[in-house]
Structure formats: C-alpha cells, structure tokens
C-alpha cells in the first residue's frame, strides 16, 4: 500500500505540480523542492532531497543522488550593460545543465547553468560548480575544483561494466 501511495504522489508531482519532462521509475522528490516547470527530466532511481532549487533546464541521469538544499541556477541577471541598472538589464541565456548517471551532489552545493557533471562524479557539500566536472572525479570548494578521483582506472572500468549491467537489467 505504501508503494502505491508513493507512486501516486510522484505521478502528482510529475504531472501537476512540477510539470516534469520525464521522471524515471523509483525516483524520489523531497519536500519543499522548487522546480522550474517544463524544464527538468529525471532518470531512473534518482533522488532529489528536500528544499532543492532547480531553476534551470536540467537533465538528471539514472542513479543520481542530490542532497538537501542543492541549487541549480542559471540565466543570471546581466550586469554588463552600460547605463542600465542590473535590475532592468534583463537576464542572460539560460544554458542547460546535464547530470550524468551515478552522480552524488552534496548538501548545499550550487551548480551554475551550462555545466555538465560527468558519470560517477561526486560534488562535495557546499561546492559552487562553475565549470564541467570530469567523470569519476571528486570536486570541492568555491569555485569547485578537482581534489581527487573516485576510483583508479581499473576500478572505473569495473564500475562502468556494473552500471551497464544494471542499465540492461532495467532496460534503460
């Protein structure tokens, strides 16, 4: 019975509240999340924690974990127009964000628009991601920079094979 209500709740969120482009099975959206309508797609078995803010065009892959209070922002106000106050200068182009499979984004991280986060990457809590993140790297800081790799080369190959088997099992 609990699974049924969870499924119905996610259907309500997908269609009526957030107008998601796609929401994969077994995905979860926490409480008090703000999502820009008609701009977000979520893959299979992904998690969006409470109080997240998705204000950009976002494509979230499979098996992604996004902790609480993560913000994905974009289309910032223009401040480079001479003679016009920033509040009147309009907004820049809102570039899409791509989050590949098996990514973990820590509490309170901020992801700027136009960024791609590679497969298996980890973004530390509180990081501000302003540029692309390589697959299987761990980034931290403001602005975020690579601190180490998640796995060595041999383990990356093993992990990729295991992920591919999981994708095949669930027909992704």
Coordinates of C-alpha atoms in Angstrom, one line a residue, residues 10 26 31 41-42 44 57 61 63 70 76 79 86 123 128 139 142 165:
X10 CA 5.3 11.0 -7.7
X26 CA 11.7 4.7 -8.4
X31 CA 9.5 18.1 0.3
X41 CA 13.9 15.5 -16.7
X42 CA 14.9 12.8 -14.1
X44 CA 15.6 6.0 -13.2
X57 CA 17.0 23.5 -17.7
X61 CA 20.5 10.8 -15.3
X63 CA 21.0 6.6 -10.0
X70 CA 21.2 21.9 -3.6
X76 CA 21.6 35.3 -14.2
X79 CA 25.4 43.4 -15.1
X86 CA 21.2 45.5 -13.4
X123 CA 30.3 17.1 -5.8
X128 CA 30.0 26.0 -6.2
X139 CA 35.2 18.2 -6.7
X142 CA 34.4 27.7 -4.2
X165 CA 24.6 -4.4 -16.5

